[in-house]
Tab-separated table of C-alpha atoms in Angstrom:
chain	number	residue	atom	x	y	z
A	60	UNK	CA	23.071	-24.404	-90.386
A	61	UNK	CA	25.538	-26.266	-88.033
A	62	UNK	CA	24.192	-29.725	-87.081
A	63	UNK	CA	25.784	-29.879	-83.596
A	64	UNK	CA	23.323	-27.109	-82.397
A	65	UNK	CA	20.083	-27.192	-84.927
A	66	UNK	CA	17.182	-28.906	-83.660
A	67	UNK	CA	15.516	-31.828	-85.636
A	68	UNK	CA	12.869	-30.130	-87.077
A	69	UNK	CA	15.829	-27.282	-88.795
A	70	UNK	CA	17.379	-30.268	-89.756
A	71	UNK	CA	14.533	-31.870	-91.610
A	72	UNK	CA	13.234	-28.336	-93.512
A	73	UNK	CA	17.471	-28.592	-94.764
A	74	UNK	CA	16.603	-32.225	-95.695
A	75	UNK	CA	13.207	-31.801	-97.547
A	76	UNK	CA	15.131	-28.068	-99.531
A	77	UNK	CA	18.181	-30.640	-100.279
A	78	UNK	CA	20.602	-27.750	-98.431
A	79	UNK	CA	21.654	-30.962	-97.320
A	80	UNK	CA	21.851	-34.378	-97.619
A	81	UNK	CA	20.917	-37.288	-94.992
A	82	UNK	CA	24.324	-38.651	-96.014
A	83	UNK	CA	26.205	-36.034	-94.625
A	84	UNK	CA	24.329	-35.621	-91.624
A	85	UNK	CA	25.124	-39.819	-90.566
A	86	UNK	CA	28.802	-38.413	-91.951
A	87	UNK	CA	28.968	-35.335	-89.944
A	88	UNK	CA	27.346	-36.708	-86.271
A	89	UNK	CA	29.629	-40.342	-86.895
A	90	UNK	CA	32.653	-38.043	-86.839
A	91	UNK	CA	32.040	-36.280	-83.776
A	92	UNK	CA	30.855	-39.424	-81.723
A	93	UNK	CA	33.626	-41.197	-82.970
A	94	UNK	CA	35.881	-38.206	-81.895
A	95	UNK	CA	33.976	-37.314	-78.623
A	96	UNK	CA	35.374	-38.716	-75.178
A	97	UNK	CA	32.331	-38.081	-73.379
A	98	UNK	CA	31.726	-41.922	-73.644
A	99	UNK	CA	27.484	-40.929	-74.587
A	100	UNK	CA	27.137	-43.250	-78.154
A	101	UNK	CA	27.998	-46.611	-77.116
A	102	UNK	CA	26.780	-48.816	-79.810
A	103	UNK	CA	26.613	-47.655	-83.062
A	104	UNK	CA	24.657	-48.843	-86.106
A	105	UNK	CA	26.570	-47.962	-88.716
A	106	UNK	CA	26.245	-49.751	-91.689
A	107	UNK	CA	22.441	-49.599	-91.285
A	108	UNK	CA	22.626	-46.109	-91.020
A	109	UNK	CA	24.390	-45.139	-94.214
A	110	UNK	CA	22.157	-47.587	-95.796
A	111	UNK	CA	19.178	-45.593	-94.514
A	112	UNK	CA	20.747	-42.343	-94.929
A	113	UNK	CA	21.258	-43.211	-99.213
A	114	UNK	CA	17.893	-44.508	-98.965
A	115	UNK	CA	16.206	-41.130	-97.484
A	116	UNK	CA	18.299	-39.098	-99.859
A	117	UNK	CA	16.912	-41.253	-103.049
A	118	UNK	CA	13.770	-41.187	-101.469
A	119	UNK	CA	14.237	-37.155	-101.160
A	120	UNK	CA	15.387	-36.854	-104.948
A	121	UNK	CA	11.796	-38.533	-106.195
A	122	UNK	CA	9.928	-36.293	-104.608
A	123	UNK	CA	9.213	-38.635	-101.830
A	124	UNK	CA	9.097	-38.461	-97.894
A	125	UNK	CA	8.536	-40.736	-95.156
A	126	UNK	CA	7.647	-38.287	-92.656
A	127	UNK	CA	8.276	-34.973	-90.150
A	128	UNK	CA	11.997	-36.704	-89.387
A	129	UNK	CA	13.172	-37.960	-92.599
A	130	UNK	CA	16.501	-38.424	-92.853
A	131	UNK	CA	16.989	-36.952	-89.313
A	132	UNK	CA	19.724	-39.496	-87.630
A	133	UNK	CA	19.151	-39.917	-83.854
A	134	UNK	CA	20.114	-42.028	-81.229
A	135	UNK	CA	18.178	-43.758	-78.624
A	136	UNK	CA	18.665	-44.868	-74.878
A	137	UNK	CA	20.506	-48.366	-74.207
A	138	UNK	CA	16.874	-49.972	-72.130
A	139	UNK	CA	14.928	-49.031	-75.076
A	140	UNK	CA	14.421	-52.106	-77.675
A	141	UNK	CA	15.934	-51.352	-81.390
A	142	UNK	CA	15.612	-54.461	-83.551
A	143	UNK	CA	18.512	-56.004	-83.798
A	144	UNK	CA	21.024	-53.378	-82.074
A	145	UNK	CA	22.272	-54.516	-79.073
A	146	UNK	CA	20.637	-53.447	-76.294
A	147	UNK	CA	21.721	-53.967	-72.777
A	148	UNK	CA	19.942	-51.882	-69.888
A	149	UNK	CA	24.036	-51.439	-68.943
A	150	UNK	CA	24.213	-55.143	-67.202
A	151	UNK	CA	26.669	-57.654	-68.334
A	152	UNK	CA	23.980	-59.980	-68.127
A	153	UNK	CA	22.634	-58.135	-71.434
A	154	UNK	CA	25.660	-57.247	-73.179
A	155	UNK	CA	25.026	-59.710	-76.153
A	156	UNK	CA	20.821	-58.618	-76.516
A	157	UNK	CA	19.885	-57.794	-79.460
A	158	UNK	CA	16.001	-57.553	-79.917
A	159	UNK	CA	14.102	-58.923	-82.347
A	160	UNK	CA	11.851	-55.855	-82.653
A	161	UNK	CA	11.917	-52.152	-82.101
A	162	UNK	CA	10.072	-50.746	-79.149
A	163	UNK	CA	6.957	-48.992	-80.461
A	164	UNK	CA	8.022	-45.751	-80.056
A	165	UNK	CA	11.225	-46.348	-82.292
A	166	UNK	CA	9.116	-48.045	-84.790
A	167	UNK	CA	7.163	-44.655	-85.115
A	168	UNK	CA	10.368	-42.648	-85.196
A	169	UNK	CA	11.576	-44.432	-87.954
A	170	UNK	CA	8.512	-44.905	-89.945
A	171	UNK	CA	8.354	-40.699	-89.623
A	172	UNK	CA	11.564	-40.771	-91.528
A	173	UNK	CA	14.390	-41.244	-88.178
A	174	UNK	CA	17.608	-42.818	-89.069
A	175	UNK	CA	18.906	-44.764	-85.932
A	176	UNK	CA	22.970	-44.270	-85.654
A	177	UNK	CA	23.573	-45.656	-82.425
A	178	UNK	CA	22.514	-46.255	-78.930
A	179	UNK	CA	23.802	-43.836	-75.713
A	180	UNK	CA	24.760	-44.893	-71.997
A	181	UNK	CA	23.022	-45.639	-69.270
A	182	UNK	CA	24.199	-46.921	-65.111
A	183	UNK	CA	23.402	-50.408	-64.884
A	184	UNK	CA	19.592	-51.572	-64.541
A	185	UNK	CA	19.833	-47.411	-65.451
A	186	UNK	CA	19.388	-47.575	-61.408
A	187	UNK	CA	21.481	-44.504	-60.686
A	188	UNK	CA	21.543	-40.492	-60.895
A	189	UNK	CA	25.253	-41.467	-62.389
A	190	UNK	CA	25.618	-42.802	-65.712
A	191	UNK	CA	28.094	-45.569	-65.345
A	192	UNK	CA	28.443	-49.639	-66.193
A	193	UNK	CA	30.476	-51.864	-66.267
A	194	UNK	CA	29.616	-52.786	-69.995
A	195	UNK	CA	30.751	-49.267	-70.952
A	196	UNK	CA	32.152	-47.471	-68.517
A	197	UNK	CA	31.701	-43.664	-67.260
A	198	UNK	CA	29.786	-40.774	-69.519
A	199	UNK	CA	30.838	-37.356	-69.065
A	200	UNK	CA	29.406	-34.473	-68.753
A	201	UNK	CA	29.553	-32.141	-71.909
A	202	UNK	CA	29.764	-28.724	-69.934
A	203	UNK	CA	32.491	-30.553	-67.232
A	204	UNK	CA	33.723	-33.414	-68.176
A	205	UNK	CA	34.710	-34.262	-64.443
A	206	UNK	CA	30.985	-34.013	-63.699
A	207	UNK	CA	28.307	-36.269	-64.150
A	208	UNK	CA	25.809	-35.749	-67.108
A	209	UNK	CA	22.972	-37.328	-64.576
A	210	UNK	CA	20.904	-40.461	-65.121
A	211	UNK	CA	19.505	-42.785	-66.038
A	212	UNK	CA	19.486	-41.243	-69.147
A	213	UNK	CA	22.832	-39.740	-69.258
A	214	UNK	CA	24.430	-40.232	-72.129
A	215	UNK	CA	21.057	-39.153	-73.761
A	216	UNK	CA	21.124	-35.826	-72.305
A	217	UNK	CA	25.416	-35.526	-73.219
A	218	UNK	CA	24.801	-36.817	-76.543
A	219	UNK	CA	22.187	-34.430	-77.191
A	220	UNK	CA	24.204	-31.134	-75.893
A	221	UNK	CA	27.384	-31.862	-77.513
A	222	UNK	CA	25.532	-32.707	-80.839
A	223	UNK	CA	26.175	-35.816	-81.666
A	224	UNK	CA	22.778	-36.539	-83.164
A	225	UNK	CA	19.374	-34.514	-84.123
A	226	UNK	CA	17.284	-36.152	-80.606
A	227	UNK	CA	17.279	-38.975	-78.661
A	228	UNK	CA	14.721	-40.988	-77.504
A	229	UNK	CA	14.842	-41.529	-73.569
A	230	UNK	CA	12.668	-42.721	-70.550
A	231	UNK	CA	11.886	-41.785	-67.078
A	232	UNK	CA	10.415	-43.566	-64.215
A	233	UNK	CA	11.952	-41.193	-61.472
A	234	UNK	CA	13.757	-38.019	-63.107
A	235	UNK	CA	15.316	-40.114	-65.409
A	236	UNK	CA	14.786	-37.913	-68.866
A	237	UNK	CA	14.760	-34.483	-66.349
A	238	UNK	CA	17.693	-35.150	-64.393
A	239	UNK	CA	19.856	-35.324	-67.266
A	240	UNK	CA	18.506	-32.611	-68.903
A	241	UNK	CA	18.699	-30.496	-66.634
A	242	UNK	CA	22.081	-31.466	-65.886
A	243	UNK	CA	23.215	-31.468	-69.558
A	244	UNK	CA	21.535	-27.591	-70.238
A	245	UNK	CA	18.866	-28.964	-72.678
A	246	UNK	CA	15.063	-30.147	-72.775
A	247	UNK	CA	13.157	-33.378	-71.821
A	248	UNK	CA	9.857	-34.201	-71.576
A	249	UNK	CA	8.577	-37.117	-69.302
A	250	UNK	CA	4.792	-37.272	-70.987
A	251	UNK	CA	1.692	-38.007	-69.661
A	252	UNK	CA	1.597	-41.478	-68.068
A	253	UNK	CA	-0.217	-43.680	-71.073
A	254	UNK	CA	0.412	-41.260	-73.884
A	255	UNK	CA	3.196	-42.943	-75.348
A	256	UNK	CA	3.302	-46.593	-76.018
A	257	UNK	CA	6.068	-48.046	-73.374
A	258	UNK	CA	7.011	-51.741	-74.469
A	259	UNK	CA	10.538	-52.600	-75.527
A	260	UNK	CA	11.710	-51.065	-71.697
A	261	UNK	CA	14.587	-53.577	-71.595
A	262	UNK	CA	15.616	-54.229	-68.085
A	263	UNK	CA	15.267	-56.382	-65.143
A	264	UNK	CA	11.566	-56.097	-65.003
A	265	UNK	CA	10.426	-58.279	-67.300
A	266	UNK	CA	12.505	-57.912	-70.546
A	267	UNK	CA	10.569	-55.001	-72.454
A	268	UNK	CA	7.303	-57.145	-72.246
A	269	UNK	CA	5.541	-55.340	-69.883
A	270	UNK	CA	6.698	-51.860	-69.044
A	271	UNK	CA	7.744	-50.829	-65.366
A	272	UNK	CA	4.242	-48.905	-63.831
A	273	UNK	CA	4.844	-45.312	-64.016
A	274	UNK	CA	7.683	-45.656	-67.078
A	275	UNK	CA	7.257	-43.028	-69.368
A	276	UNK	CA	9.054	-42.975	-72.986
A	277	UNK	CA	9.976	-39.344	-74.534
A	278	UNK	CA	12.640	-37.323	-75.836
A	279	UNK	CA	15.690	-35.312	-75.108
A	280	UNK	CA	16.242	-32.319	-77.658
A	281	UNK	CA	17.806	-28.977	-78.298
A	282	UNK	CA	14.369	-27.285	-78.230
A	283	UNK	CA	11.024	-27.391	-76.868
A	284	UNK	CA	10.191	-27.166	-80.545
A	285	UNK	CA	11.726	-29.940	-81.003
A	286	UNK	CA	9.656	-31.833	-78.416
A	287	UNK	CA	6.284	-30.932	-79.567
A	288	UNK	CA	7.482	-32.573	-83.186
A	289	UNK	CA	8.623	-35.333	-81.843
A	290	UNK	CA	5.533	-35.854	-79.468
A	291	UNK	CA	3.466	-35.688	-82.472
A	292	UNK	CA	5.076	-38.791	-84.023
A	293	UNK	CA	4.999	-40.536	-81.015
A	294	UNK	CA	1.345	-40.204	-80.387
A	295	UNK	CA	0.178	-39.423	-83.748
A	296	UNK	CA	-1.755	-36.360	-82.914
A	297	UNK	CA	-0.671	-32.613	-83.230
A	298	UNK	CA	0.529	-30.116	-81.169
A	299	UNK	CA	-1.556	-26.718	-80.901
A	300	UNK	CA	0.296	-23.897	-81.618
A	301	UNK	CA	2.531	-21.294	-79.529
A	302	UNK	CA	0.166	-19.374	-76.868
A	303	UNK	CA	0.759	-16.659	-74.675
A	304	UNK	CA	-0.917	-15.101	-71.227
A	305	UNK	CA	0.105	-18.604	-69.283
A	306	UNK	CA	-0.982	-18.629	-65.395
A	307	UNK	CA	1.934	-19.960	-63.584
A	308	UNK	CA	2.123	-20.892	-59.739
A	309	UNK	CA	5.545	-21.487	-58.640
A	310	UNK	CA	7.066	-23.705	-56.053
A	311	UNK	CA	10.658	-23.313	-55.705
A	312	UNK	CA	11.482	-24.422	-52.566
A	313	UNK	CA	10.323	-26.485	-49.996
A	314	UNK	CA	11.943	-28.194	-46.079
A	315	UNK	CA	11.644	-31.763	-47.299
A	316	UNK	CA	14.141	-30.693	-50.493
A	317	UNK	CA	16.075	-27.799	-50.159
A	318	UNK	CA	17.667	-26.337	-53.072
A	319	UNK	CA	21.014	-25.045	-52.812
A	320	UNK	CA	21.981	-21.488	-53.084
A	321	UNK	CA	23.491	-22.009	-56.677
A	322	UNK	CA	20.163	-23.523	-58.396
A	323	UNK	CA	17.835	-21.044	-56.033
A	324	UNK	CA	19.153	-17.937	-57.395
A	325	UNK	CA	19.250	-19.122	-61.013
A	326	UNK	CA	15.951	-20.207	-60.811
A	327	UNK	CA	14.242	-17.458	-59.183
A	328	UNK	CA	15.675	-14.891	-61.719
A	329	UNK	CA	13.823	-17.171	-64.239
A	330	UNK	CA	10.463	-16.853	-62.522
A	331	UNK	CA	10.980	-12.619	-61.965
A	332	UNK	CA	12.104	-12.967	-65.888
A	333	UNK	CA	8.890	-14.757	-66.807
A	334	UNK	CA	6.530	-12.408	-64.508
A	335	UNK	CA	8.382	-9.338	-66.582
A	336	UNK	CA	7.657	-10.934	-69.665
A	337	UNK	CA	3.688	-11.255	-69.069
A	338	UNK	CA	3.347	-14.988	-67.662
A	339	UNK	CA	1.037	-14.655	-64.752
A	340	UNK	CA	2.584	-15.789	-61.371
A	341	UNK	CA	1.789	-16.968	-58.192
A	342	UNK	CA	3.595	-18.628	-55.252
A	343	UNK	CA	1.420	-21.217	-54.771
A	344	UNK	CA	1.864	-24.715	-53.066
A	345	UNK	CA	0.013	-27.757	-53.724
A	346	UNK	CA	-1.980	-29.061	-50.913
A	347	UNK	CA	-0.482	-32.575	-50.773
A	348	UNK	CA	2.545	-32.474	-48.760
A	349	UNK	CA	5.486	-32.718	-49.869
A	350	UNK	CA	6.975	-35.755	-47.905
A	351	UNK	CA	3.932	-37.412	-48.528
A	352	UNK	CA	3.483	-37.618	-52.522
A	353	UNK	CA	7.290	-38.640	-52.169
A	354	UNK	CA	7.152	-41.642	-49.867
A	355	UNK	CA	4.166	-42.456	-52.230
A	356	UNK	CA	6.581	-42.415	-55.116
A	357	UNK	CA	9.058	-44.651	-53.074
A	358	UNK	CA	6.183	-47.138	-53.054
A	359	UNK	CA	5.490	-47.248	-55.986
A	360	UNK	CA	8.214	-47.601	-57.475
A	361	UNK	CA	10.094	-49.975	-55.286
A	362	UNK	CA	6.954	-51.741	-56.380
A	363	UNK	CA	7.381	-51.542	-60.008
A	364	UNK	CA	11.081	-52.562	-59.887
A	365	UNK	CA	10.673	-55.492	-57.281
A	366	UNK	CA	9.809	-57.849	-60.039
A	367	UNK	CA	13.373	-59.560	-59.510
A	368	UNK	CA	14.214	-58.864	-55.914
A	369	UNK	CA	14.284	-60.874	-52.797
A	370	UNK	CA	11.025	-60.791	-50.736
A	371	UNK	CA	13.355	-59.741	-47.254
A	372	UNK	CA	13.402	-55.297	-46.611
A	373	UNK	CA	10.355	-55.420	-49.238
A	374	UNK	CA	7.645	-53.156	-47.383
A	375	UNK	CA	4.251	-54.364	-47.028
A	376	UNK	CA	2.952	-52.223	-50.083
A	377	UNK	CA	5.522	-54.077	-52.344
A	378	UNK	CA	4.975	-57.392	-50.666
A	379	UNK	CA	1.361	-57.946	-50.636
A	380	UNK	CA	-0.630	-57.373	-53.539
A	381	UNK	CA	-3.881	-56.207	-51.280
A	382	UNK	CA	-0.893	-53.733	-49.594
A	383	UNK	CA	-0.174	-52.277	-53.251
A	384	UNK	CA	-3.823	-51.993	-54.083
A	385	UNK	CA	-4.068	-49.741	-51.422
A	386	UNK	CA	-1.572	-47.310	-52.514
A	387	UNK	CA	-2.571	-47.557	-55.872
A	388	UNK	CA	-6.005	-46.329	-54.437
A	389	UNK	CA	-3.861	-43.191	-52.645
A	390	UNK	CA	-2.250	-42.523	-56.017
A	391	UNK	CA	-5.483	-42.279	-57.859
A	392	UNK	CA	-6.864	-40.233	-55.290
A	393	UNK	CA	-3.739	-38.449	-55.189
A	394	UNK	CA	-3.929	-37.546	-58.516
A	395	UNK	CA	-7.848	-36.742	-57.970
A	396	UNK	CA	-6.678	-33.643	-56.511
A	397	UNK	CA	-3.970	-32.554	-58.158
A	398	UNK	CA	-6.367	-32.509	-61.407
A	399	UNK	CA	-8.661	-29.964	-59.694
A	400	UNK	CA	-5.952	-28.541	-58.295
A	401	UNK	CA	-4.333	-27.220	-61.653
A	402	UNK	CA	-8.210	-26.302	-63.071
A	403	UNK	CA	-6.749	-22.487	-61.717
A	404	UNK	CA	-3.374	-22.678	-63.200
A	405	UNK	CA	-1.717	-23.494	-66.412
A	406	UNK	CA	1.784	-25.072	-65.311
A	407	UNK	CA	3.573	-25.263	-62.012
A	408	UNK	CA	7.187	-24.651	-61.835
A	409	UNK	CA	9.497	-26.501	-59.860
A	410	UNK	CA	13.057	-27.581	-59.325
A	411	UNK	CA	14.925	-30.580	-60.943
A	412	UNK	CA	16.936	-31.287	-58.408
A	413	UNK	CA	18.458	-29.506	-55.238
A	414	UNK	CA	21.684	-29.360	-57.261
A	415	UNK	CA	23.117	-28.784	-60.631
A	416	UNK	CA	25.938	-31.700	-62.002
A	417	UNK	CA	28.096	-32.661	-59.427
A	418	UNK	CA	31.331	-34.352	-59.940
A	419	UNK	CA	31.642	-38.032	-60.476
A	420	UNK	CA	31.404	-40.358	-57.106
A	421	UNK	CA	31.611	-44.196	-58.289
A	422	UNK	CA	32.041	-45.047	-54.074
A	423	UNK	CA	29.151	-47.186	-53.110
A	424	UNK	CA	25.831	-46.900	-54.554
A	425	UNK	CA	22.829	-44.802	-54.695
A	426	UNK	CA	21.515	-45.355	-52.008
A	427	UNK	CA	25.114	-44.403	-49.641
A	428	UNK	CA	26.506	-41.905	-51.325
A	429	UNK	CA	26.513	-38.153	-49.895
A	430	UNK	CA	26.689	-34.612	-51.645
A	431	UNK	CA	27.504	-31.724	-49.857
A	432	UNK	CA	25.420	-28.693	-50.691
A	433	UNK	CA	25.591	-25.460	-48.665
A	434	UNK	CA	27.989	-27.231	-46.171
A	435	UNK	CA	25.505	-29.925	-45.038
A	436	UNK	CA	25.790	-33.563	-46.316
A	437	UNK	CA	22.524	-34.958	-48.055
A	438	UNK	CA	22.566	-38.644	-49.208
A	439	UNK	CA	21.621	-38.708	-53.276
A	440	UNK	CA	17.882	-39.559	-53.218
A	441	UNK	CA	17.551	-36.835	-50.817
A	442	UNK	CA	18.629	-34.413	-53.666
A	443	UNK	CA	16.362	-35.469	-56.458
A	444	UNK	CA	12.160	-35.956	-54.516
A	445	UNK	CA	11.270	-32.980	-57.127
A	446	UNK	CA	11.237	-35.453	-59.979
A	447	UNK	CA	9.634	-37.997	-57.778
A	448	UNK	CA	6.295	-35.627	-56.836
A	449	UNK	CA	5.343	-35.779	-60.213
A	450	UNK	CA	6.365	-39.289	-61.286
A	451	UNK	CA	3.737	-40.712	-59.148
A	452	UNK	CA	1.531	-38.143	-60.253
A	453	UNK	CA	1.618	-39.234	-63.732
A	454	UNK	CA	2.074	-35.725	-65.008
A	455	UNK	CA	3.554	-34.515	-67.904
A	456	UNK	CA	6.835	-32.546	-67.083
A	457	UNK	CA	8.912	-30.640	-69.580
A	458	UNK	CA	12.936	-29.860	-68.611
A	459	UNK	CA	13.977	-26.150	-69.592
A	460	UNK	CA	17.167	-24.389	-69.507
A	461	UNK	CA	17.142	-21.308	-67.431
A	462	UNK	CA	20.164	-20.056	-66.674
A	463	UNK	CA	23.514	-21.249	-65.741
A	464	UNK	CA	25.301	-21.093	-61.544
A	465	UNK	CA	28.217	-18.879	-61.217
A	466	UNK	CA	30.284	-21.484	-62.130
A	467	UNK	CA	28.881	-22.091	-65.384
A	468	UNK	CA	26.664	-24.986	-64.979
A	469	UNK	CA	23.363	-25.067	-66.912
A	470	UNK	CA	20.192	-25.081	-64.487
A	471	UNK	CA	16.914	-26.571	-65.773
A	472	UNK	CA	13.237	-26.174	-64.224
A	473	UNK	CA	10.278	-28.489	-64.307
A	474	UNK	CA	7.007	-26.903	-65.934
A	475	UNK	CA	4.011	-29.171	-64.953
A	476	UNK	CA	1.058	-29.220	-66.524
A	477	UNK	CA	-2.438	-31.603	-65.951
A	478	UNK	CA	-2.638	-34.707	-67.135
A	479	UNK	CA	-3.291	-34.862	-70.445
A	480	UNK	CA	-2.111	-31.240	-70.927
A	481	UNK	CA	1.253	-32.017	-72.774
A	482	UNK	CA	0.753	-29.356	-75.052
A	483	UNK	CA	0.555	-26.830	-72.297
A	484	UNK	CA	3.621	-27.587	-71.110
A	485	UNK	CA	5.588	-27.660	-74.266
A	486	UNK	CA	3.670	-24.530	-75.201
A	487	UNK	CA	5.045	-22.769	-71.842
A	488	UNK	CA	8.495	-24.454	-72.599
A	489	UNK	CA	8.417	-22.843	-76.178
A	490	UNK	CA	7.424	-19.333	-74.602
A	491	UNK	CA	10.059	-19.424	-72.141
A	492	UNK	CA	12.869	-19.948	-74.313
A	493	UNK	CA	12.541	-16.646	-75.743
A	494	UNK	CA	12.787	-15.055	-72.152
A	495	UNK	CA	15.528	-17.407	-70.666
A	496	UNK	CA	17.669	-17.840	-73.606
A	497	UNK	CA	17.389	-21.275	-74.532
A	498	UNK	CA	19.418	-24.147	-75.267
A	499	UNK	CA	23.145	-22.849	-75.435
A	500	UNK	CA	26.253	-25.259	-76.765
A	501	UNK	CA	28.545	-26.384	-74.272
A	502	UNK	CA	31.693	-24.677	-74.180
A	503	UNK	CA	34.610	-25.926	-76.784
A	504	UNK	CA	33.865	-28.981	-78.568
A	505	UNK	CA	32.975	-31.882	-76.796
């Protein structure tokens, strides 16, 4: 077994035969963080986590376990609250936070057993497609290190490629776990809005009290495998099995968000590969336009976020309360339709983004800069209203690795199930990686 490409739950079957120790595994994935320049782990937790790791292994020795992840070390997004481990959102204003309590959703990880080494990079306010602050500086992408790993959960997604750590816990508001992943050439899942327990969001929305509306908390790992465990611990209930015989529509493309040639061809070989494998297919577009669910994103999140911004260039939504009240009426009809929609399919699969990682542009902001793609300029948020359709729709989204462009990069697509229907999506995810390949290590050692 080599620890820089198993998946958590390989790594806990090694811990619970004693093929290994917990020990070694804090050992082996301190080493290659320390000697990584991708700039992904930026606070570590050391002595706490050889401290943990000798207690799992004692634990181990008498017979006793915690849990599906014990002695599994992990790491865990910089906006997500770990009790006393500094935790900063990537603002200077934060730099010296240290929580008094773990988020929820740590608190489960580690009472299934998780050993915390360290927390990974995010841009600041983790308000970017870019991971870069100036508390820690740039993250790298493990696959091109002059490329960006995405964001906001960026050095998630690089820490989790280059194996420095079994999983991390991330979050996602707007592409935020499947940007990165997709990006980075491994899986995320953005769960079902109010599956799993969202406080401890540390940012400038309120501190980790209440959690931004349509923040989501799940995890980055090497396998879809991988996601269903660590689902299970977060929610507490279990994942079904593997299935087969799924019914698939597919939207790959649409005039609102073109994809560029590089991602399009990758992507459609995946869907011919899934069709010759027995999944069921069907081009198939959702009624709701396109440009419509994503201006109903834009709402609603400039909503959630305006918490600590000036009332001047807020729209009326965001403004007035009775003006959000009525888009949160057009969500929830919104989503309405989208439930009965996917009553004659099992997942819909989509694009990530119009573009796989790009290299590193720290001119201006988000909302300025430009990427070319097939010749034609397209500002950032232009690139990335796949992840935003299904944000608003509160649906849970799983990240897979299909393929990689002729240059090399890894492409990911979205597989969306109905609300509630995590398990289908994981279950496709799971399917899929037998026809697609899977999670593959970057090249050399990052």
């Amino acid at each position: 077994m080599d620890p820089a490409t198993a998946g958590a739950r390989e790594l806990a079957r090694a811990l619970a035969s004693r093929s290994v120790s917990s020990r070694e595994l804090v050992r082996y994935y301190l080493s290659r963080i320390e000697g990584s320049e991708l700039n992904a782990v930026v606070t570590l937790d050391t002595v706490r986590a050889r401290a943990a790791a000798a207690a799992a292994d004692e634990e181990i020795a008498h017979g006793r376990g915690r849990g599906p992840l014990h002695g599994v070390p992990i790491t865990v997004k910089d906006a997500i609250a770990t009790a006393g481990l500094r935790t900063t959102g990537g603002s200077p204003e934060l730099a010296g936070h240290r929580p008094a309590a773990d988020a929820t959703a740590v608190a489960r990880l580690r009472a299934a057993g998780a050993i915390v080494l360290g927390k990974t990079n995010v841009p600041t306010w983790c308000g970017d497609i870019q991971t870069t602050n100036d508390v820690f500086g740039l993250t790298r992408n493990p696959w091109d290190p002059g490329r960006t790993p995405g964001g906001s959960s960026g050095g998630s997604a690089a820490a989790v490629a280059a194996g420095l750590c079994g999983f991390d816990l991330a979050s996602d508001i707007a592409g935020s776990i499947r940007i990165p992943a997709h990006f980075c050439g491994v899986y995320g899942l953005k769960p079902s809005v109010g599956l799993v327990p969202g406080d401890g969001y540390v940012d400038h929305v309120g501190a980790g009290l209440v959690p931004p509306d349509g923040n989501v908390l799940g995890p980055i790992c090497r396998s879809a495998d991988d996601l269903a465990l660590v689902l299970e611990v977060l929610t507490g209930t279990p994942v079904p099995p593997w299935r087969t015989g799924f019914r698939a529509a597919v939207w790959l493309d649409d005039p609102s968000c073109r994809v560029g040639n590089a991602s399009a061809e990758v992507l459609s070989a995946a869907v011919d590969a899934f069709a010759a494998a027995g999944a069921w297919v069907e081009d198939a577009e959702p009624s709701d336009r396109f440009d419509d669910l994503w201006q109903l994103h834009l709402d609603m999140v400039l909503a959630a976020v305006a918490y600590n911004l000036p009332d001047e260039g807020l729209p009326p939504a965001t403004a007035s309360h009775r003006g959000w009240l009525a888009r949160a009426e057009d969500r929830a009809r919104v989503r309405a339709r989208w439930a009965r929609w996917f009553a004659g399919f099992d997942v819909l699969l989509c694009p990530v983004t119009a573009m796989p990682a790009f290299p590193h542009d720290l001119d201006g902001d988000i909302g300025s800069r430009v990427l070319e793609i097939d010749g034609e300029s397209r500002p950032h948020l232009s690139t990335i209203g796949w992840c935003g359709l299904f944000s608003v729709l509160g649906l849970p989204t799983v990240v897979i690795p299909v393929g990689r462009t002729a240059a090399g990069l890894p492409v990911g697509m979205q597989v969306v199930a109905a609300h509630g229907h995590d398990a289908t999506a994981i279950a496709f995810a799971r399917w899929a990686a037998d026809v697609t390949g899977g999670y593959h290590p970057p090249p050399g050692d990052s």
